[in-house]
Coordinates of C-alpha atoms in Angstrom, one line a residue:
X4 CA 0.0 0.0 0.0
X5 CA 1.0 3.7 -0.3
X6 CA 2.5 4.3 3.2
X7 CA 4.5 7.5 3.0
X8 CA 2.6 10.8 3.0
X9 CA 2.0 13.8 5.2
X10 CA -1.5 14.8 4.3
X11 CA -3.3 12.5 1.9
X12 CA -5.3 15.4 0.4
X13 CA -2.1 17.2 -0.6
X14 CA -0.1 14.2 -1.7
X15 CA 0.2 15.4 -5.3
X16 CA 1.3 18.9 -4.3
X17 CA 3.8 17.5 -1.9
X18 CA 5.1 15.0 -4.5
X19 CA 5.6 17.8 -7.0
X20 CA 7.5 20.0 -4.6
X21 CA 10.0 17.2 -4.0
X22 CA 10.3 16.3 -7.7
X23 CA 10.9 20.0 -8.6
X24 CA 13.6 20.4 -6.0
X25 CA 15.5 17.3 -7.1
X26 CA 15.3 18.3 -10.8
X27 CA 15.5 22.0 -10.5
X28 CA 18.1 22.3 -13.2
X29 CA 15.9 20.8 -15.9
X30 CA 12.2 21.4 -14.9
X31 CA 10.3 24.2 -13.3
X32 CA 6.9 24.4 -11.7
X33 CA 4.0 26.4 -13.2
X34 CA 0.3 26.4 -12.0
X35 CA -1.0 23.0 -12.9
X36 CA 2.2 21.1 -13.6
X37 CA 5.8 21.5 -14.9
X38 CA 7.7 22.8 -17.9
X39 CA 11.3 22.7 -19.0
X40 CA 13.5 25.4 -17.4
X41 CA 14.4 26.7 -20.9
X42 CA 12.0 28.5 -23.2
X43 CA 10.7 26.6 -26.2
X44 CA 13.0 27.6 -29.0
X45 CA 11.6 29.7 -31.9
X46 CA 10.0 27.5 -34.6
X47 CA 9.7 24.5 -32.4
X48 CA 6.2 22.9 -31.7
X49 CA 5.6 22.5 -28.0
X50 CA 4.4 19.1 -26.8
X51 CA 2.6 19.0 -23.5
X52 CA 1.4 15.7 -22.0
X53 CA -0.6 15.1 -18.9
X54 CA -3.2 13.3 -16.8
X55 CA -3.7 12.4 -13.2
X56 CA -0.7 11.7 -10.9
X57 CA 0.1 8.3 -9.5
X58 CA 1.7 7.1 -12.7
X59 CA 5.4 8.2 -12.4
X60 CA 7.4 8.5 -14.5
X61 CA 4.4 9.5 -16.5
X62 CA 3.8 12.4 -16.7
X63 CA 6.2 14.9 -15.1
X64 CA 9.1 12.5 -15.4
X65 CA 9.3 12.8 -19.2
X66 CA 9.6 16.6 -19.5
X67 CA 12.9 17.3 -21.2
X68 CA 14.8 17.4 -24.5
X69 CA 13.6 14.9 -27.1
X70 CA 10.4 14.3 -25.2
X71 CA 7.8 16.7 -23.7
X72 CA 8.0 20.4 -23.2
X73 CA 5.6 20.3 -20.3
X74 CA 3.3 18.1 -18.3
X75 CA -0.1 18.8 -16.7
X76 CA -0.4 17.0 -13.4
X77 CA -3.8 16.3 -11.9
X78 CA -4.7 14.8 -8.5
X79 CA -4.2 11.1 -8.1
X80 CA -6.0 9.2 -10.9
X81 CA -7.9 12.4 -11.7
X82 CA -7.8 14.5 -14.9
X83 CA -6.2 17.9 -14.5
X84 CA -8.5 20.8 -14.8
X85 CA -9.0 22.9 -17.9
X86 CA -7.3 25.8 -16.1
X87 CA -4.3 23.6 -15.3
X88 CA -4.0 22.4 -18.9
X89 CA -4.3 26.0 -20.1
X90 CA -1.7 27.2 -17.7
X91 CA 0.9 24.6 -18.6
X92 CA 0.1 24.9 -22.3
X93 CA 0.5 28.6 -22.3
X94 CA 3.8 28.5 -20.4
X95 CA 5.2 25.9 -22.7
X96 CA 4.0 27.2 -26.1
X97 CA 6.4 29.0 -28.3
X98 CA 5.9 30.4 -31.8
X99 CA 5.1 27.2 -33.7
X100 CA 2.0 26.0 -31.9
X101 CA 1.2 23.4 -29.3
X102 CA 0.2 19.7 -29.2
X103 CA -1.6 18.3 -26.1
X104 CA -1.6 14.5 -25.7
X105 CA -3.3 12.5 -22.9
X106 CA -5.3 9.3 -22.4
X107 CA -8.8 8.9 -23.7
X108 CA -10.7 9.4 -20.5
X109 CA -13.9 11.5 -20.2
X110 CA -12.4 14.0 -17.8
X111 CA -9.2 14.4 -19.8
X112 CA -11.2 14.8 -23.0
X113 CA -13.3 17.5 -21.6
X114 CA -10.6 19.5 -19.8
X115 CA -7.9 19.3 -22.4
X116 CA -10.4 20.2 -25.1
X117 CA -11.6 23.2 -23.1
X118 CA -8.0 24.3 -22.7
X119 CA -7.3 23.8 -26.4
X120 CA -10.3 26.0 -27.3
X121 CA -9.2 28.8 -24.9
X122 CA -5.6 28.8 -26.2
X123 CA -6.8 28.9 -29.8
X124 CA -9.0 31.9 -28.9
X125 CA -5.8 33.6 -27.7
X126 CA -4.0 32.9 -30.9
X127 CA -2.0 29.8 -29.9
X128 CA -2.7 27.1 -32.5
X129 CA -3.4 24.0 -30.3
X130 CA -4.2 20.4 -31.2
X131 CA -5.1 17.4 -29.0
X132 CA -4.3 13.7 -29.5
X133 CA -6.0 11.3 -27.2
X134 CA -4.4 7.9 -26.8
X135 CA -6.5 4.7 -27.3
X136 CA -4.2 1.7 -27.0
X137 CA -6.0 -0.4 -24.5
X138 CA -7.5 -3.3 -26.4
X139 CA -9.5 -4.6 -23.4
X140 CA -11.5 -1.4 -22.9
X141 CA -13.6 -1.6 -26.0
X142 CA -14.1 -3.8 -29.1
X143 CA -12.5 -3.1 -32.5
X144 CA -15.8 -1.6 -33.7
X145 CA -15.6 1.1 -31.0
X146 CA -11.8 1.7 -31.0
X147 CA -12.5 5.4 -30.5
X148 CA -13.8 4.6 -27.0
X149 CA -10.7 2.8 -25.9
X150 CA -8.7 4.3 -23.1
X151 CA -5.0 5.1 -23.0
X152 CA -2.6 3.1 -20.8
X153 CA 1.1 2.3 -21.3
X154 CA 0.8 3.3 -25.0
X155 CA 0.7 6.9 -23.8
X156 CA 4.4 6.7 -23.4
X157 CA 4.9 5.7 -27.1
X158 CA 2.7 8.5 -28.5
X159 CA 4.3 11.1 -26.2
X160 CA 7.8 10.0 -27.2
X161 CA 7.1 10.0 -30.9
X162 CA 5.4 13.4 -30.8
X163 CA 8.2 14.9 -28.7
X164 CA 11.0 13.5 -31.0
X165 CA 9.2 14.8 -34.1
X166 CA 8.9 18.3 -32.5
X167 CA 12.6 18.2 -31.6
X168 CA 13.4 17.4 -35.2
X169 CA 11.6 20.4 -36.4
X170 CA 8.3 19.0 -37.7
X171 CA 5.6 21.7 -38.0
X172 CA 2.4 21.4 -36.0
X173 CA 0.4 19.6 -38.7
X174 CA 3.2 17.0 -39.0
X175 CA 3.6 16.5 -35.2
X176 CA -0.1 15.9 -34.9
X177 CA -0.1 13.5 -37.9
X178 CA 2.7 11.4 -36.6
X179 CA 1.3 11.3 -33.0
X180 CA -2.0 10.0 -34.4
X181 CA -0.1 7.5 -36.6
X182 CA 1.8 6.2 -33.5
X183 CA -1.5 5.9 -31.7
X184 CA -3.1 3.9 -34.6
X185 CA -0.1 1.5 -34.6
X186 CA 0.0 0.9 -30.8
X187 CA -1.8 -1.9 -28.9
X188 CA -1.6 -2.7 -25.1
X189 CA -3.0 -5.5 -22.9
X190 CA -2.4 -5.5 -19.1
X191 CA -3.0 -7.8 -16.1
X192 CA -3.1 -7.1 -12.4
X193 CA -2.1 -9.4 -9.5
X194 CA -3.2 -6.9 -6.7
X195 CA -4.9 -3.6 -6.5
X196 CA -3.4 -0.2 -5.5
X197 CA -4.1 1.9 -2.5
X198 CA -4.7 5.6 -2.4
X199 CA -2.7 7.6 0.1
X200 CA -4.5 7.5 3.4
X201 CA -6.8 4.7 2.5
X202 CA -7.1 1.6 4.6
X203 CA -7.8 -0.8 1.8
X204 CA -6.9 -1.1 -1.9
X205 CA -9.2 0.1 -4.6
X206 CA -9.8 -3.5 -5.7
X207 CA -8.6 -6.9 -4.7
X208 CA -7.6 -10.0 -6.7
X209 CA -8.2 -13.4 -5.1
X210 CA -5.0 -15.4 -4.3
X211 CA -3.8 -17.3 -7.3
X212 CA -5.8 -15.2 -9.7
X213 CA -5.2 -12.2 -11.9
X214 CA -7.3 -9.4 -13.3
X215 CA -7.1 -9.2 -17.1
X216 CA -7.5 -5.9 -19.0
X217 CA -6.9 -3.5 -16.0
X218 CA -6.8 0.3 -16.2
X219 CA -4.0 2.4 -14.9
X220 CA -6.3 4.5 -12.6
X221 CA -6.8 1.8 -10.1
X222 CA -9.7 0.2 -12.1
X223 CA -10.0 -3.5 -11.8
X224 CA -9.6 -5.8 -14.8
X225 CA -12.5 -6.5 -17.1
X226 CA -12.0 -10.3 -16.5
X227 CA -10.3 -12.7 -14.2
X228 CA -8.2 -15.8 -14.8
X229 CA -5.9 -18.1 -12.9
X230 CA -2.4 -16.7 -12.3
X231 CA -0.1 -18.6 -14.7
X232 CA 3.6 -19.2 -14.9
X233 CA 5.6 -16.3 -16.4
X234 CA 5.8 -18.2 -19.8
X235 CA 2.1 -18.7 -19.9
X236 CA 1.5 -15.1 -19.0
X237 CA 3.8 -14.0 -21.9
X238 CA 1.7 -16.2 -24.2
X239 CA -1.5 -14.6 -23.0
X240 CA -0.2 -11.1 -23.5
X241 CA 1.5 -11.7 -26.9
X242 CA -1.5 -13.5 -28.4
X243 CA -3.9 -10.9 -27.2
X244 CA -2.0 -8.0 -28.6
X245 CA -1.1 -9.7 -31.9
X246 CA -4.8 -10.5 -32.4
X247 CA -5.2 -6.7 -32.8
X248 CA -2.3 -6.2 -35.3
X249 CA -3.2 -3.2 -37.5
X250 CA -3.9 -3.8 -41.1
X251 CA -0.9 -3.3 -43.4
X252 CA 1.6 -3.6 -40.6
X253 CA 5.1 -4.9 -41.4
X254 CA 7.4 -7.2 -39.5
X255 CA 9.1 -4.7 -37.2
X256 CA 7.8 -3.8 -33.8
X257 CA 9.0 -2.1 -30.7
X258 CA 7.7 -3.4 -27.3
X259 CA 7.2 -2.2 -23.8
X260 CA 6.8 -4.6 -21.0
X261 CA 5.6 -2.2 -18.3
X262 CA 5.6 -2.7 -14.6
X263 CA 2.7 -1.1 -12.7
X264 CA 4.4 -0.2 -9.5
X265 CA 5.1 -3.3 -7.4
X266 CA 6.2 -6.0 -9.9
X267 CA 9.9 -6.3 -9.7
X268 CA 12.2 -5.8 -12.6
X269 CA 13.6 -9.3 -12.2
X270 CA 10.0 -10.7 -12.7
X271 CA 9.6 -8.5 -15.8
X272 CA 12.8 -9.8 -17.3
X273 CA 11.6 -13.4 -16.7
X274 CA 8.4 -12.6 -18.6
X275 CA 10.3 -10.8 -21.3
X276 CA 12.4 -13.9 -22.0
X277 CA 9.3 -15.7 -23.2
X278 CA 7.8 -12.6 -24.9
X279 CA 10.9 -12.2 -27.0
X280 CA 10.9 -15.8 -28.1
X281 CA 7.2 -15.7 -29.0
X282 CA 7.6 -12.5 -31.1
X283 CA 10.6 -14.1 -32.9
X284 CA 8.4 -17.2 -33.5
X285 CA 6.0 -14.9 -35.3
X286 CA 8.9 -13.6 -37.5
X287 CA 8.7 -10.2 -35.9
X288 CA 11.9 -8.1 -35.5
X289 CA 11.9 -6.3 -32.1
X290 CA 13.5 -2.9 -32.3
X291 CA 14.8 -1.1 -29.1
X292 CA 12.4 -2.6 -26.6
X293 CA 11.8 -1.3 -23.1
X294 CA 11.3 -3.4 -19.9
X295 CA 10.6 -1.5 -16.7
X296 CA 8.3 1.0 -15.1
X297 CA 7.2 3.7 -17.5
X298 CA 3.5 4.2 -16.7
X299 CA 2.7 3.0 -13.2
X300 CA -0.4 2.9 -11.0
X301 CA 0.9 3.7 -7.5
X302 CA 1.6 0.3 -5.9
X303 CA -0.4 -1.9 -8.2
X304 CA 1.1 -5.3 -8.8
X305 CA 0.8 -6.2 -12.5
X306 CA 2.3 -5.6 -15.9
X307 CA 1.3 -4.7 -19.4
X308 CA 2.6 -5.5 -22.9
X309 CA 2.6 -2.8 -25.5
X310 CA 3.5 -3.4 -29.2
X311 CA 4.0 -0.7 -31.7
X312 CA 4.0 -1.8 -35.3
X313 CA 6.7 0.3 -36.9
X314 CA 7.5 1.9 -40.2
X315 CA 10.7 3.8 -40.9
X316 CA 9.4 7.1 -39.5
X317 CA 8.1 5.7 -36.3
X318 CA 11.3 3.7 -35.8
X319 CA 13.5 6.7 -36.3
X320 CA 11.4 8.8 -33.8
X321 CA 11.2 6.0 -31.3
X322 CA 15.0 5.6 -31.4
X323 CA 15.7 9.3 -31.2
X324 CA 17.6 10.5 -28.2
X325 CA 15.9 12.0 -25.1
X326 CA 17.1 13.4 -21.8
X327 CA 14.4 13.8 -19.1
X328 CA 14.4 13.3 -15.3
X329 CA 13.1 9.7 -15.6
X330 CA 14.0 8.6 -19.1
X331 CA 17.2 8.9 -21.1
X332 CA 18.0 7.4 -24.5
X333 CA 21.1 8.0 -26.6
X334 CA 22.9 11.4 -26.5
X335 CA 20.9 14.5 -27.1
X336 CA 22.3 17.3 -29.4
X337 CA 23.1 20.0 -26.9
X338 CA 23.7 22.5 -29.7
X339 CA 20.1 22.1 -30.8
X340 CA 18.7 22.7 -27.3
X341 CA 17.2 26.0 -26.2
X342 CA 19.6 28.2 -24.2
X343 CA 17.3 30.9 -23.0
X344 CA 16.2 30.1 -19.4
X345 CA 12.6 31.0 -18.4
X346 CA 12.2 34.3 -16.7
X347 CA 8.8 33.3 -15.2
X348 CA 7.2 30.1 -14.3
X349 CA 3.7 31.3 -13.6
X350 CA 0.8 32.4 -15.8
X351 CA -0.9 33.9 -12.8
X352 CA -4.1 33.0 -11.1
X353 CA -7.5 33.5 -12.8
X354 CA -9.3 36.5 -11.2
X355 CA -13.1 36.7 -11.4
X356 CA -14.1 40.3 -11.5
X357 CA -16.9 41.4 -9.1
X358 CA -19.7 43.1 -11.0
X359 CA -22.0 45.8 -9.6
X360 CA -24.8 44.0 -7.6
X361 CA -28.1 44.7 -6.0
X362 CA -28.7 44.2 -2.2
X363 CA -31.2 41.5 -3.1
X364 CA -28.6 39.6 -5.2
X365 CA -26.0 40.0 -2.5
X366 CA -28.4 38.4 0.0
X367 CA -28.9 35.6 -2.4
X368 CA -25.1 35.3 -2.7
X369 CA -24.8 34.9 1.0
X370 CA -27.4 32.1 0.9
X371 CA -25.4 30.4 -1.8
X372 CA -22.3 30.5 0.4
X373 CA -24.3 28.8 3.2
X374 CA -25.5 26.1 0.7
X375 CA -22.0 25.4 -0.5
X376 CA -20.8 25.2 3.1
X377 CA -23.5 22.6 3.9
X378 CA -22.5 20.6 0.8
X379 CA -18.9 20.7 1.8
X380 CA -19.8 19.3 5.2
X381 CA -21.8 16.5 3.7
X382 CA -19.2 15.6 1.2
X383 CA -16.5 15.4 3.9
X384 CA -18.6 12.9 5.8
X385 CA -19.4 10.9 2.7
X386 CA -15.9 11.0 1.2
X387 CA -14.9 7.4 2.0
X388 CA -18.2 5.9 1.0
X389 CA -18.3 7.7 -2.3
X390 CA -14.8 6.5 -2.9
X391 CA -15.8 2.9 -2.1
X392 CA -18.7 2.8 -4.5
X393 CA -16.7 4.6 -7.2
X394 CA -14.0 1.9 -6.9
X395 CA -16.4 -0.9 -7.8
X396 CA -16.0 -0.1 -11.5
X397 CA -13.9 3.0 -11.5
X398 CA -10.8 4.5 -9.9
X399 CA -12.2 5.4 -6.4
X400 CA -11.4 9.1 -6.5
X401 CA -14.9 10.5 -6.6
X402 CA -15.2 11.3 -2.9
X403 CA -11.8 12.9 -2.7
X404 CA -12.5 14.9 -5.8
X405 CA -15.8 16.1 -4.5
X406 CA -14.3 17.2 -1.2
X407 CA -11.5 19.0 -3.0
X408 CA -13.8 20.7 -5.4
X409 CA -16.5 21.9 -3.0
X410 CA -13.9 23.1 -0.5
X411 CA -12.4 25.3 -3.2
X412 CA -15.8 26.5 -4.2
X413 CA -16.6 27.5 -0.6
X414 CA -13.4 29.5 -0.2
X415 CA -13.9 31.3 -3.5
X416 CA -17.6 32.0 -2.8
X417 CA -16.8 33.4 0.6
X418 CA -14.2 35.7 -0.9
X419 CA -16.6 36.9 -3.6
X420 CA -19.5 37.4 -1.1
X421 CA -17.2 39.2 1.2
X422 CA -16.3 41.6 -1.6
X423 CA -20.0 42.4 -2.1
X424 CA -20.6 40.1 -5.1
X425 CA -24.1 39.1 -6.1
X426 CA -25.5 35.7 -6.9
X427 CA -23.9 35.4 -10.3
X428 CA -20.4 36.4 -9.3
X429 CA -20.5 34.2 -6.2
X430 CA -21.6 31.2 -8.3
X431 CA -19.1 31.8 -11.1
X432 CA -16.3 32.2 -8.6
X433 CA -17.3 29.0 -6.9
X434 CA -17.7 27.1 -10.3
X435 CA -14.3 28.2 -11.6
X436 CA -12.7 27.2 -8.3
X437 CA -14.4 23.8 -8.2
X438 CA -13.3 23.0 -11.8
X439 CA -9.8 24.4 -11.3
X440 CA -9.1 22.5 -8.0
X441 CA -10.9 19.2 -8.4
X442 CA -10.2 18.5 -12.1
X443 CA -11.6 15.2 -13.4
X444 CA -15.0 14.7 -14.9
X445 CA -17.0 15.7 -11.9
X446 CA -14.9 18.8 -11.3
X447 CA -15.5 20.3 -14.8
X448 CA -19.2 19.3 -14.8
X449 CA -19.9 20.8 -11.4
X450 CA -17.9 23.9 -12.3
X451 CA -19.9 24.3 -15.5
X452 CA -23.2 23.7 -13.7
X453 CA -22.6 26.4 -11.0
X454 CA -21.4 28.9 -13.6
X455 CA -24.5 28.4 -15.7
X456 CA -26.8 28.7 -12.7
X457 CA -25.0 31.9 -11.8
X458 CA -25.3 33.4 -15.3
X459 CA -29.1 32.9 -15.2
X460 CA -29.5 34.4 -11.7
X461 CA -27.4 37.5 -12.5
X462 CA -26.1 40.1 -10.0
X463 CA -28.7 42.9 -10.3
X464 CA -32.1 41.4 -9.3
X465 CA -33.6 43.1 -6.3
X466 CA -35.5 39.9 -5.6
X467 CA -34.8 36.4 -6.8
X468 CA -38.1 34.6 -7.3
X469 CA -38.7 30.8 -6.9
X470 CA -39.2 30.5 -10.6
X471 CA -35.8 32.3 -11.2
X472 CA -34.1 29.7 -9.1
X473 CA -35.9 26.7 -10.7
X474 CA -35.1 28.0 -14.2
X475 CA -31.5 28.6 -13.3
X476 CA -31.1 25.1 -11.9
X477 CA -32.6 23.7 -15.1
X478 CA -30.0 25.8 -17.1
X479 CA -27.3 24.2 -15.0
X480 CA -28.5 20.7 -15.9
X481 CA -28.5 21.6 -19.6
X482 CA -25.0 23.0 -19.4
X483 CA -23.8 19.8 -17.7
X484 CA -25.4 17.7 -20.4
X485 CA -24.0 19.8 -23.3
X486 CA -20.5 19.3 -21.9
X487 CA -20.7 15.7 -20.6
X488 CA -23.0 14.3 -23.3
X489 CA -24.8 12.1 -20.8
X490 CA -28.5 11.2 -21.0
X491 CA -30.9 9.6 -18.6
X492 CA -30.0 5.9 -18.2
X493 CA -26.3 6.3 -18.8
X494 CA -25.6 5.8 -15.1
X495 CA -24.2 9.2 -14.3
X496 CA -25.1 12.3 -12.2
X497 CA -27.7 13.1 -14.8
X498 CA -29.9 10.2 -13.5
X499 CA -30.3 12.0 -10.2
X500 CA -30.1 15.6 -11.5
X501 CA -32.7 15.4 -14.3
X502 CA -35.6 14.1 -12.2
X503 CA -34.7 16.6 -9.5
X504 CA -35.0 19.4 -12.0
X505 CA -38.2 18.1 -13.4
X506 CA -39.8 17.9 -10.0
X507 CA -38.5 21.2 -8.9
X508 CA -39.8 23.1 -11.9
X509 CA -43.1 21.4 -11.8
X510 CA -43.7 22.1 -8.1
X511 CA -42.6 25.7 -8.3
X512 CA -44.9 26.3 -11.4
X513 CA -47.8 24.8 -9.5
X514 CA -47.3 27.3 -6.7
X515 CA -45.3 25.3 -4.1
X516 CA -42.7 27.4 -2.3
X517 CA -39.1 26.9 -3.1
X518 CA -38.1 25.2 0.1
X519 CA -40.9 22.7 0.0
X520 CA -40.4 22.1 -3.8
X521 CA -36.7 21.6 -3.3
X522 CA -37.4 19.0 -0.5
X523 CA -39.8 17.1 -2.7
X524 CA -37.3 17.2 -5.6
X525 CA -34.6 16.0 -3.3
X526 CA -36.6 12.9 -2.3
X527 CA -37.1 12.1 -6.0
X528 CA -33.4 12.6 -6.6
X529 CA -32.5 10.3 -3.8
X530 CA -34.8 7.5 -5.1
X531 CA -33.4 8.0 -8.6
X532 CA -29.8 7.8 -7.3
X533 CA -30.5 4.5 -5.5
X534 CA -32.1 3.2 -8.7
X535 CA -28.9 3.7 -10.7
X536 CA -27.7 0.5 -9.0
X537 CA -29.8 -1.4 -11.6
X538 CA -28.2 0.4 -14.6
X539 CA -25.2 -0.4 -16.7
X540 CA -22.8 2.5 -17.3
X541 CA -22.8 3.5 -21.0
X542 CA -20.2 6.3 -20.8
X543 CA -17.3 7.2 -18.6
X544 CA -14.5 5.3 -16.9
X545 CA -16.9 2.6 -15.5
X546 CA -18.1 1.6 -19.0
X547 CA -15.5 -1.2 -19.5
X548 CA -16.6 -2.8 -16.2
X549 CA -20.4 -2.4 -16.8
X550 CA -21.3 -5.8 -15.5
X551 CA -19.4 -5.3 -12.3
X552 CA -21.2 -1.9 -11.7
X553 CA -24.6 -3.5 -11.6
X554 CA -25.8 -3.6 -8.0
X555 CA -24.0 -0.5 -7.0
X556 CA -25.4 3.0 -7.3
X557 CA -23.5 5.6 -9.3
X558 CA -21.1 7.7 -7.3
X559 CA -21.9 10.9 -9.1
X560 CA -25.7 10.4 -8.8
X561 CA -25.3 9.6 -5.1
X562 CA -23.1 12.7 -4.4
X563 CA -25.6 14.9 -6.2
X564 CA -28.5 13.7 -4.1
X565 CA -26.5 14.2 -1.0
X566 CA -25.7 17.8 -2.0
X567 CA -29.4 18.4 -2.9
X568 CA -30.3 17.2 0.6
X569 CA -27.7 19.6 2.2
X570 CA -29.1 22.6 0.3
X571 CA -32.6 21.6 1.3
X572 CA -31.6 22.1 4.9
X573 CA -30.3 25.6 4.2
X574 CA -33.4 26.6 2.3
X575 CA -35.6 25.4 5.2
X576 CA -33.6 27.5 7.7
X577 CA -33.9 30.7 5.6
X578 CA -37.6 30.2 4.5

């Protein structure tokens, strides 16, 4: 288990502080992650990678010449926020554009895409490539739904080498997508990983068994099998990956036998002995393979096999030299490296301006602060349980993410209200803070929801009617659905939020007071959240483990209903 930490809630921040101190000559901290200590040279495309922490040396460990120009670092197993991705991207970008690359997870897709859109609006040509190498996470017919695991490393390396060679942005994007199309991975787990401060692992594997098709965010495998000898495991991995050989591939591959955190290098070498023989039996030439820990999952016991089906361009870029804190290959050309050191490592915080507001709206803003405080209290109490139910088919981070997000929202809302902000400005400040600090899928969705509610309430109403509130909450739901693409029945927060809104709007329109209407809507939401136990997840991180999810309610729907109940208590007290 993960034993060494000070405060589990600041594990990522504490880790980064130590990492930056050790490698101060080559990497520097910026809000949201790290960048090289030298400016991106003129004419060079910047490559920024990222995702949740807990995967070292991915992602901050590969920032350096021949590899990435920056890395966005989220909380453990949690997508970085859009603000974090924007901050690192802006710090790393030079004159030739920027390529983001990350795994194909819902939170990463939303947050990196939002950051891309913002950077493009500011004149920085930005592209995003999402890695989809995990063959166990979706069938061939839905390859676009596959997640990125150890194949991340390959795509990042190829893109970084291409940028270092002087490829333009179109060409860096093209070769990164090409590398992704030619990369396949299958992984197994022998034991689950444990979040800092947790008393138990996110999942367990029975003695003598292994999980097949695991994720790298602490998700259990999609299947289970008897734990074989090393040679038999090699056969399972090689046959599984070769069954997915891309059409038109040649006879040259590179391979990564990746340890996930606890499996010893000696064990990996034993497995590699058989992997190499099996690949040779298939008349495949293995070029510059890697055996070791490249994309880990805290202390998970397990390994994965990645094959990249090479052509001349991919082979050259894979072999190209690199010099980073965690990965070195060949000898880099120091004459080609940037020599100008950064003069600043911060893009500065985002400041939400306080607009002129009416007294009625300021009073509404103070009520909003009380509601957020009540939500924070409930989320703190429910953190462990939310993590437990999220870990059944996900990565177990939902409770921690909710606490981090709502706590940031409370602090921002208090500051805004204290400065005389009205309802809109209080909610926008809270939403921006929630999205910025929590990251992940729930962070960006809750942030968008609060901001949309605030935009509809405004800052200048002398009196906020019950209908105003109900319509604003409905606008928040619509904003969430536009961003997250979830519908009723997908087993997400929408399954509790949508019936809540329907009931709230109906009751208010029939003349029921807001407090009573909210309480009725909360009861409907609680029932709907419990009913998600019967659903199969159709989107998000739990989708590959849909069968395992049946019988357990959705963590996002559960946390929404708990938050709704907390706000009901506040409305009752101010009625």
